[in-house]
CSV table of C-alpha atoms and ligand atoms in Angstrom, one decimal:
chain,number,residue,atom,x,y,z
N,1198,MET,CA,156.3,-91.2,-56.4
N,1199,LYS,CA,155.9,-95.0,-56.3
N,1200,VAL,CA,152.5,-96.6,-55.7
N,1201,VAL,CA,151.2,-100.1,-55.6
N,1202,LEU,CA,147.9,-100.4,-57.5
N,1203,LEU,CA,145.3,-103.2,-57.2
N,1204,THR,CA,144.4,-103.3,-60.9
N,1205,ASN,CA,142.4,-106.5,-60.9
N,1206,VAL,CA,141.8,-109.6,-58.8
N,1207,ALA,CA,145.1,-110.9,-57.5
N,1208,THR,CA,147.0,-108.3,-59.4
N,1209,LEU,CA,149.2,-105.7,-57.7
N,1210,GLU,CA,151.3,-103.4,-59.9
N,1211,VAL,CA,154.1,-101.1,-58.9
N,1212,ARG,CA,153.6,-97.8,-60.8
N,1213,GLU,CA,155.0,-94.2,-60.9
N,1214,ARG,CA,152.5,-91.4,-60.3
N,1215,GLU,CA,152.7,-87.7,-59.7
N,1216,VAL,CA,152.7,-86.7,-56.0
N,1217,PRO,CA,149.1,-85.6,-55.3
N,1218,ARG,CA,148.5,-81.9,-55.0
N,1219,ILE,CA,146.5,-81.0,-51.9
N,1220,ASP,CA,143.8,-78.4,-51.5
N,1221,ASP,CA,143.6,-75.8,-48.6
N,1222,HIS,CA,141.8,-78.3,-46.3
N,1223,SER,CA,144.0,-81.4,-46.7
N,1224,ILE,CA,147.3,-82.8,-45.6
N,1225,LEU,CA,149.9,-84.6,-47.7
N,1226,LEU,CA,151.3,-87.5,-45.7
N,1227,GLN,CA,154.6,-89.2,-46.4
N,1228,VAL,CA,153.9,-92.8,-45.6
N,1229,LYS,CA,156.5,-94.5,-43.3
N,1230,ALA,CA,154.9,-97.8,-42.5
N,1231,VAL,CA,151.8,-99.6,-43.6
N,1232,GLY,CA,150.6,-103.0,-42.4
N,1233,VAL,CA,149.1,-105.8,-44.5
N,1234,CYS,CA,145.6,-106.6,-43.1
N,1235,GLY,CA,143.6,-109.8,-43.6
N,1236,SER,CA,141.0,-107.6,-45.2
N,1237,ASP,CA,143.5,-106.3,-47.8
N,1238,LEU,CA,144.2,-110.0,-48.7
N,1239,ARG,CA,140.5,-110.7,-48.9
N,1240,ILE,CA,140.0,-107.8,-51.4
N,1241,TYR,CA,143.1,-108.9,-53.4
N,1242,ARG,CA,141.6,-112.5,-53.7
N,1243,HIS,CA,137.9,-111.9,-53.8
N,1244,ARG,CA,137.2,-108.1,-54.6
N,1245,ASP,CA,134.9,-105.9,-52.5
N,1246,PRO,CA,131.9,-104.0,-53.8
N,1247,ARG,CA,133.4,-100.8,-52.2
N,1248,VAL,CA,136.7,-101.1,-54.1
N,1249,GLN,CA,137.0,-100.0,-57.7
N,1250,PHE,CA,140.1,-100.8,-59.8
N,1251,PRO,CA,142.7,-99.3,-59.9
N,1252,ARG,CA,143.0,-98.7,-56.2
N,1253,VAL,CA,145.8,-98.1,-53.7
N,1254,MET,CA,144.8,-100.3,-50.7
N,1255,GLY,CA,146.3,-100.1,-47.2
N,1256,HIS,CA,144.6,-98.6,-44.1
N,1257,GLU,CA,147.1,-99.5,-41.3
N,1258,ILE,CA,149.2,-96.3,-41.9
N,1259,SER,CA,151.8,-94.2,-40.1
N,1260,GLY,CA,153.8,-91.4,-41.6
N,1261,VAL,CA,155.1,-87.9,-41.4
N,1262,VAL,CA,153.1,-84.8,-42.4
N,1263,ALA,CA,154.8,-83.4,-45.5
N,1264,GLU,CA,152.5,-80.5,-46.5
N,1265,VAL,CA,149.6,-78.8,-44.7
N,1266,GLY,CA,146.8,-77.0,-46.5
N,1267,LYS,CA,146.3,-73.3,-45.7
N,1268,CYS,CA,143.1,-73.7,-43.7
N,1269,VAL,CA,144.2,-76.8,-41.7
N,1270,GLU,CA,144.9,-76.2,-38.0
N,1271,GLY,CA,146.7,-78.3,-35.5
N,1272,PHE,CA,149.2,-80.0,-37.8
N,1273,GLU,CA,152.7,-79.0,-38.9
N,1274,PRO,CA,155.1,-80.5,-41.4
N,1275,GLY,CA,157.2,-83.1,-39.6
N,1276,ASP,CA,154.4,-84.3,-37.3
N,1277,ARG,CA,154.5,-88.1,-36.8
N,1278,VAL,CA,151.0,-89.5,-37.1
N,1279,ALA,CA,149.1,-92.8,-37.2
N,1280,LEU,CA,145.7,-93.2,-38.8
N,1281,GLY,CA,142.4,-94.9,-38.0
N,1282,ALA,CA,140.9,-96.6,-41.0
N,1283,HIS,CA,137.5,-94.9,-41.2
N,1284,ILE,CA,136.5,-91.6,-42.7
N,1285,PRO,CA,133.2,-90.9,-41.0
N,1286,CYS,CA,130.8,-88.4,-42.6
N,1287,GLY,CA,130.3,-86.5,-39.3
N,1288,THR,CA,126.5,-86.0,-39.8
N,1289,CYS,CA,124.7,-89.4,-39.5
N,1290,TRP,CA,123.4,-90.8,-36.2
N,1291,TYR,CA,126.4,-93.2,-35.8
N,1292,CYS,CA,128.8,-90.3,-36.2
N,1293,TRP,CA,126.9,-88.2,-33.6
N,1294,GLU,CA,127.2,-91.2,-31.3
N,1295,GLY,CA,131.0,-91.4,-31.7
N,1296,GLN,CA,130.7,-94.7,-33.7
N,1297,GLY,CA,132.3,-93.5,-36.9
N,1298,GLN,CA,133.1,-97.2,-37.8
N,1299,HIS,CA,129.4,-97.6,-38.4
N,1300,CYS,CA,128.9,-94.4,-40.4
N,1301,VAL,CA,126.1,-94.9,-43.0
N,1302,LYS,CA,128.5,-93.7,-45.7
N,1303,GLY,CA,131.0,-96.5,-44.9
N,1304,TRP,CA,134.1,-94.7,-46.3
N,1305,THR,CA,137.3,-96.4,-45.4
N,1306,ILE,CA,140.9,-95.5,-46.3
N,1307,GLY,CA,142.1,-97.8,-49.1
N,1308,TYR,CA,138.6,-98.7,-50.1
N,1309,GLN,CA,136.8,-95.7,-51.7
N,1310,PHE,CA,140.0,-93.5,-51.3
N,1311,ASP,CA,143.6,-94.3,-52.0
N,1312,GLY,CA,145.5,-95.7,-49.0
N,1313,GLY,CA,148.9,-96.4,-47.8
N,1314,PHE,CA,150.7,-98.7,-50.3
N,1315,SER,CA,152.2,-95.5,-51.7
N,1316,GLU,CA,155.0,-93.1,-50.9
N,1317,TYR,CA,152.5,-90.3,-50.2
N,1318,THR,CA,148.8,-90.2,-49.5
N,1319,VAL,CA,146.3,-87.4,-49.0
N,1320,LEU,CA,144.4,-86.9,-45.8
N,1321,ASN,CA,141.3,-85.1,-47.1
N,1322,ARG,CA,139.0,-82.7,-45.3
N,1323,LYS,CA,136.6,-85.4,-44.0
N,1324,THR,CA,139.5,-87.4,-42.6
N,1325,LEU,CA,140.9,-84.3,-40.8
N,1326,GLN,CA,137.5,-83.4,-39.4
N,1327,ASN,CA,136.1,-86.8,-38.4
N,1328,GLY,CA,138.8,-89.5,-38.9
N,1329,SER,CA,141.3,-90.5,-36.3
N,1330,ILE,CA,144.8,-89.0,-36.7
N,1331,CYS,CA,147.0,-89.6,-33.7
N,1332,LYS,CA,150.3,-87.7,-33.2
N,1333,PHE,CA,153.1,-89.6,-31.5
N,1334,ASN,CA,156.6,-88.8,-30.4
N,1335,GLU,CA,160.0,-90.1,-31.4
N,1336,ASP,CA,159.9,-92.8,-28.8
N,1337,VAL,CA,157.4,-94.7,-30.9
N,1338,SER,CA,158.6,-96.3,-34.2
N,1339,PHE,CA,156.5,-95.9,-37.3
N,1340,GLU,CA,156.1,-99.6,-37.7
N,1341,GLN,CA,154.7,-100.0,-34.2
N,1342,ALA,CA,152.5,-96.9,-34.8
N,1343,SER,CA,151.0,-98.7,-37.8
N,1344,LEU,CA,149.7,-101.4,-35.4
N,1345,SER,CA,147.4,-98.8,-33.8
N,1346,GLU,CA,144.7,-99.5,-36.4
N,1347,PRO,CA,144.5,-103.3,-36.0
N,1348,PHE,CA,145.0,-103.0,-32.2
N,1349,SER,CA,142.1,-100.4,-32.0
N,1350,CYS,CA,139.8,-103.1,-33.4
N,1351,VAL,CA,141.1,-105.6,-30.8
N,1352,LEU,CA,140.4,-103.0,-28.0
N,1353,ASN,CA,136.9,-102.4,-29.4
N,1354,GLY,CA,136.3,-106.2,-29.1
N,1355,LEU,CA,137.7,-106.3,-25.6
N,1356,LYS,CA,135.6,-103.4,-24.4
N,1357,ARG,CA,132.5,-105.2,-25.6
N,1358,LEU,CA,133.4,-108.4,-23.7
N,1359,SER,CA,134.4,-106.7,-20.4
N,1360,VAL,CA,136.8,-109.5,-19.5
N,1361,ARG,CA,137.3,-109.7,-15.7
N,1362,PRO,CA,140.4,-110.8,-13.9
N,1363,GLY,CA,140.7,-114.5,-13.4
N,1364,GLU,CA,138.4,-115.5,-16.3
N,1365,THR,CA,139.2,-118.3,-18.7
N,1366,VAL,CA,139.4,-117.2,-22.4
N,1367,ALA,CA,139.8,-119.2,-25.5
N,1368,VAL,CA,141.2,-117.5,-28.6
N,1369,PHE,CA,140.5,-119.3,-31.8
N,1370,GLY,CA,143.2,-118.4,-34.3
N,1371,ALA,CA,146.5,-117.0,-33.2
N,1372,GLY,CA,147.6,-114.8,-36.2
N,1373,ALA,CA,148.4,-111.2,-35.7
N,1374,ILE,CA,145.0,-110.3,-34.3
N,1375,GLY,CA,144.7,-113.4,-32.1
N,1376,ALA,CA,148.2,-112.7,-30.8
N,1377,MET,CA,147.2,-109.1,-29.9
N,1378,PHE,CA,144.1,-110.4,-28.1
N,1379,ILE,CA,146.3,-112.9,-26.1
N,1380,SER,CA,148.8,-110.2,-25.0
N,1381,ALA,CA,146.1,-107.7,-24.1
N,1382,LEU,CA,144.1,-110.4,-22.2
N,1383,ARG,CA,147.1,-111.2,-20.2
N,1384,ARG,CA,147.4,-107.6,-19.3
N,1385,PHE,CA,143.7,-107.5,-18.5
N,1386,GLY,CA,144.3,-110.3,-15.9
N,1387,ALA,CA,142.7,-113.2,-17.6
N,1388,GLY,CA,143.3,-116.3,-15.4
N,1389,LYS,CA,143.7,-118.9,-18.2
N,1390,ILE,CA,144.2,-118.1,-21.9
N,1391,ILE,CA,143.8,-121.0,-24.2
N,1392,ALA,CA,145.0,-120.5,-27.8
N,1393,LEU,CA,143.7,-122.7,-30.6
N,1394,GLN,CA,145.9,-122.7,-33.7
N,1395,ARG,CA,146.7,-125.3,-36.3
N,1396,SER,CA,150.2,-124.3,-37.2
N,1397,GLU,CA,152.9,-125.3,-34.6
N,1398,SER,CA,155.0,-122.2,-35.2
N,1399,ARG,CA,152.0,-120.0,-34.4
N,1400,ARG,CA,151.2,-122.0,-31.3
N,1401,LYS,CA,154.7,-121.4,-30.0
N,1402,LEU,CA,154.3,-117.7,-30.7
N,1403,ALA,CA,150.9,-117.7,-28.9
N,1404,VAL,CA,152.6,-119.1,-25.8
N,1405,LYS,CA,155.3,-116.4,-26.1
N,1406,MET,CA,152.6,-113.7,-26.3
N,1407,GLY,CA,151.0,-114.9,-23.1
N,1408,ALA,CA,148.8,-117.9,-23.7
N,1409,HIS,CA,148.9,-120.4,-20.9
N,1410,ILE,CA,148.3,-123.2,-23.3
N,1411,ALA,CA,148.1,-123.5,-27.0
N,1412,ILE,CA,146.3,-126.5,-28.5
N,1413,ASP,CA,145.9,-127.8,-32.0
N,1414,PRO,CA,142.1,-127.8,-32.9
N,1415,ALA,CA,142.8,-130.4,-35.6
N,1416,ALA,CA,144.1,-132.9,-33.0
N,1417,GLY,CA,140.6,-133.9,-31.9
N,1418,ASN,CA,137.3,-132.1,-31.3
N,1419,ALA,CA,138.3,-128.6,-30.3
N,1420,ALA,CA,135.3,-127.9,-28.0
N,1421,GLU,CA,135.9,-131.2,-26.2
N,1422,GLN,CA,139.6,-130.3,-25.7
N,1423,ILE,CA,138.5,-127.0,-24.1
N,1424,LEU,CA,135.9,-128.7,-21.9
N,1425,ALA,CA,138.7,-131.1,-20.7
N,1426,LEU,CA,140.8,-128.0,-19.8
N,1427,THR,CA,138.0,-126.3,-17.9
N,1428,ASP,CA,136.6,-129.1,-15.6
N,1429,GLY,CA,133.9,-129.7,-18.1
N,1430,TYR,CA,132.3,-126.3,-17.8
N,1431,GLY,CA,133.7,-124.5,-20.9
N,1432,CYS,CA,135.2,-121.0,-21.1
N,1433,ASP,CA,133.9,-117.8,-19.7
N,1434,VAL,CA,134.8,-116.1,-23.0
N,1435,CYS,CA,135.5,-117.3,-26.5
N,1436,ILE,CA,137.1,-115.0,-29.2
N,1437,VAL,CA,137.0,-116.1,-32.8
N,1438,THR,CA,139.6,-114.4,-35.0
N,1439,ALA,CA,139.5,-117.2,-37.7
N,1440,PRO,CA,137.1,-116.4,-40.6
N,1441,SER,CA,135.3,-119.8,-40.5
N,1442,VAL,CA,131.8,-120.8,-39.6
N,1443,GLU,CA,133.0,-124.1,-38.4
N,1444,VAL,CA,135.3,-122.3,-35.9
N,1445,GLN,CA,132.4,-120.0,-34.8
N,1446,GLN,CA,130.4,-123.2,-34.1
N,1447,GLN,CA,133.2,-124.6,-32.1
N,1448,ALA,CA,133.2,-121.5,-30.0
N,1449,LEU,CA,129.5,-121.8,-29.2
N,1450,MET,CA,130.2,-125.4,-28.1
N,1451,ALA,CA,133.2,-124.4,-26.0
N,1452,ALA,CA,131.6,-121.6,-24.0
N,1453,ARG,CA,130.2,-122.2,-20.6
N,1454,LYS,CA,126.6,-121.4,-19.8
N,1455,GLN,CA,126.0,-117.7,-19.9
N,1456,GLY,CA,129.4,-117.3,-21.5
N,1457,ARG,CA,130.3,-114.5,-23.9
N,1458,ILE,CA,131.5,-115.0,-27.5
N,1459,LEU,CA,133.1,-112.5,-29.8
N,1460,PHE,CA,133.2,-113.0,-33.6
N,1461,PHE,CA,136.0,-110.8,-34.9
N,1462,ALA,CA,136.6,-111.9,-38.5
N,1463,GLY,CA,134.0,-111.7,-41.2
N,1464,LEU,CA,133.5,-114.7,-43.5
N,1465,PRO,CA,134.4,-114.4,-47.1
N,1466,GLY,CA,131.7,-114.7,-49.7
N,1467,THR,CA,127.9,-114.1,-49.2
N,1468,SER,CA,126.5,-117.6,-48.7
N,1469,VAL,CA,124.3,-118.1,-45.6
N,1470,LYS,CA,126.2,-119.9,-42.9
N,1471,GLU,CA,124.5,-122.2,-40.3
N,1472,LEU,CA,125.1,-122.0,-36.6
N,1473,ASP,CA,123.4,-124.1,-34.0
N,1474,THR,CA,121.5,-121.3,-32.3
N,1475,ASN,CA,120.1,-123.6,-29.7
N,1476,GLN,CA,123.5,-123.3,-28.1
N,1477,ILE,CA,122.8,-119.6,-27.7
N,1478,VAL,CA,119.3,-120.2,-26.3
N,1479,TYR,CA,119.8,-123.0,-23.9
N,1480,LYS,CA,123.2,-121.9,-22.7
N,1481,GLU,CA,122.1,-118.3,-22.5
N,1482,LEU,CA,125.1,-117.1,-24.4
N,1483,SER,CA,125.9,-113.5,-25.3
N,1484,VAL,CA,127.3,-113.3,-28.9
N,1485,PHE,CA,129.0,-110.1,-30.0
N,1486,GLY,CA,130.4,-109.1,-33.4
N,1487,VAL,CA,133.1,-106.4,-33.8
N,1488,HIS,CA,133.9,-104.4,-36.9
N,1489,GLY,CA,136.4,-101.6,-37.0
N,1490,ALA,CA,137.0,-99.2,-34.2
N,1491,SER,CA,135.9,-95.7,-33.1
N,1492,ARG,CA,138.2,-92.7,-32.9
N,1493,GLN,CA,138.3,-93.2,-29.1
N,1494,ASP,CA,139.4,-96.9,-29.6
N,1495,HIS,CA,142.2,-95.7,-31.9
N,1496,GLN,CA,143.4,-93.0,-29.4
N,1497,ASP,CA,143.4,-95.7,-26.7
N,1498,ALA,CA,145.4,-98.1,-29.0
N,1499,MET,CA,148.0,-95.4,-29.6
N,1500,LYS,CA,148.2,-94.9,-25.8
N,1501,TRP,CA,148.8,-98.7,-25.3
N,1502,ILE,CA,151.6,-98.5,-27.9
N,1503,SER,CA,153.3,-95.4,-26.6
N,1504,GLN,CA,153.1,-96.8,-23.0
N,1505,GLN,CA,154.2,-100.2,-24.2
N,1506,TRP,CA,151.6,-101.9,-22.0
N,1507,ILE,CA,152.3,-105.0,-24.0
N,1508,ASP,CA,155.3,-105.8,-26.3
N,1509,PHE,CA,154.2,-104.5,-29.6
N,1510,SER,CA,157.5,-105.3,-31.3
N,1511,ALA,CA,156.7,-109.0,-31.1
N,1512,PHE,CA,153.7,-108.7,-33.5
N,1513,ILE,CA,155.8,-107.6,-36.5
N,1514,THR,CA,157.5,-110.7,-37.9
N,1515,HIS,CA,158.1,-109.6,-41.6
N,1516,ARG,CA,159.2,-106.3,-43.1
N,1517,TYR,CA,159.1,-105.5,-46.8
N,1518,THR,CA,159.8,-102.6,-49.2
N,1519,LEU,CA,157.0,-101.1,-51.2
N,1520,ASP,CA,158.3,-102.9,-54.3
N,1521,ASP,CA,157.7,-106.2,-52.5
N,1522,THR,CA,154.1,-105.5,-51.4
N,1523,GLU,CA,152.8,-108.5,-53.3
N,1524,GLU,CA,155.3,-110.8,-51.6
N,1525,ALA,CA,154.0,-109.4,-48.2
N,1526,PHE,CA,150.5,-110.3,-49.3
N,1527,LEU,CA,151.5,-113.9,-50.1
N,1528,THR,CA,153.4,-114.2,-46.8
N,1529,THR,CA,150.2,-113.1,-45.0
N,1530,GLU,CA,148.2,-115.6,-47.0
N,1531,LYS,CA,150.6,-118.4,-46.1
N,1532,LYS,CA,150.0,-117.5,-42.4
N,1533,SER,CA,153.7,-117.5,-41.8
N,1534,GLY,CA,154.7,-115.4,-38.7
N,1535,LEU,CA,152.2,-112.7,-37.6
N,1536,LYS,CA,152.2,-109.2,-39.1
N,1537,SER,CA,153.8,-108.2,-42.4
N,1538,VAL,CA,154.5,-104.4,-42.6
N,1539,ILE,CA,155.8,-102.4,-45.5
N,1540,VAL,CA,158.4,-100.0,-44.3
N,1541,PHE,CA,159.8,-96.9,-46.1
N,1542,GLU,CA,163.3,-95.4,-45.9
Q,2119,ZN,ZN1,143.1,-103.7,-41.0
Q,2120,ZN,ZN1,128.4,-90.8,-40.6
């Protein structure tokens, strides 16, 4: 089988490997679609302490069950499934609480275990026991099913924010994740959605996805632009999908008093970043972070996709073969379009 290995920083190599043999407690999955995530790109450029070379990355996976271990129940060859990214241990406090994304072991597909940039991948015993494996029927395409992982993280964030109908929400950064927030917020009944995005093509896409207005944060002070659009009050909710402390600071400035703020994207590197925390104190802001998604979030995401509560086809703007995985990474890096997905015959 063909695999794409991360063999060093900024080095992806297409190689031949034996199809893995599974034990009695595992499943062999034939990968049908795998999305390129911003975090894959971050590892490709900057490494990650959890990722040893060589590694097959890729955690936004859908595929067909090819082989089922003797002791596995509930799956048959031919089942169409989509995966959550985390492999929870099942025994720590977070796992008991149903928060497998915070499991103390921190195992993630494509990090400590080989992932989806590969013709086949193994779903091991822990994944089957504690991970999220959602079956879906033939009405759902594999490429859309691969969006269930990133969209589960979006839903996790939206649940934390409890957006109410009529509220004004600013979304900083309208890439694939920002676009998913915008579409879902529209469905949630947000009254005014303001997208902030530098690239003009992505601003147009943001409006297509449901933003009421898309502004260029570089065309003047971003927070002031938002205050001007909200009668000087600021937004009820600010969502930051751009990995930048400057943008996080803009969100603190653009939120109304007692507003809620969500930081979605982690910052690259480890240096301490400064935020004006007096904004939080004197405006009584609530600031949330979001990282990954629970099994429940992933099941919910799959439901949104199978019900087509928003137009998921609009998020996938680039398709590549496995041979062209590196090109898909570079497209993601150039911020052209929204989501790049590797699709298999
Ligand atoms: Zn991802
Ligand atoms: Zn755990």
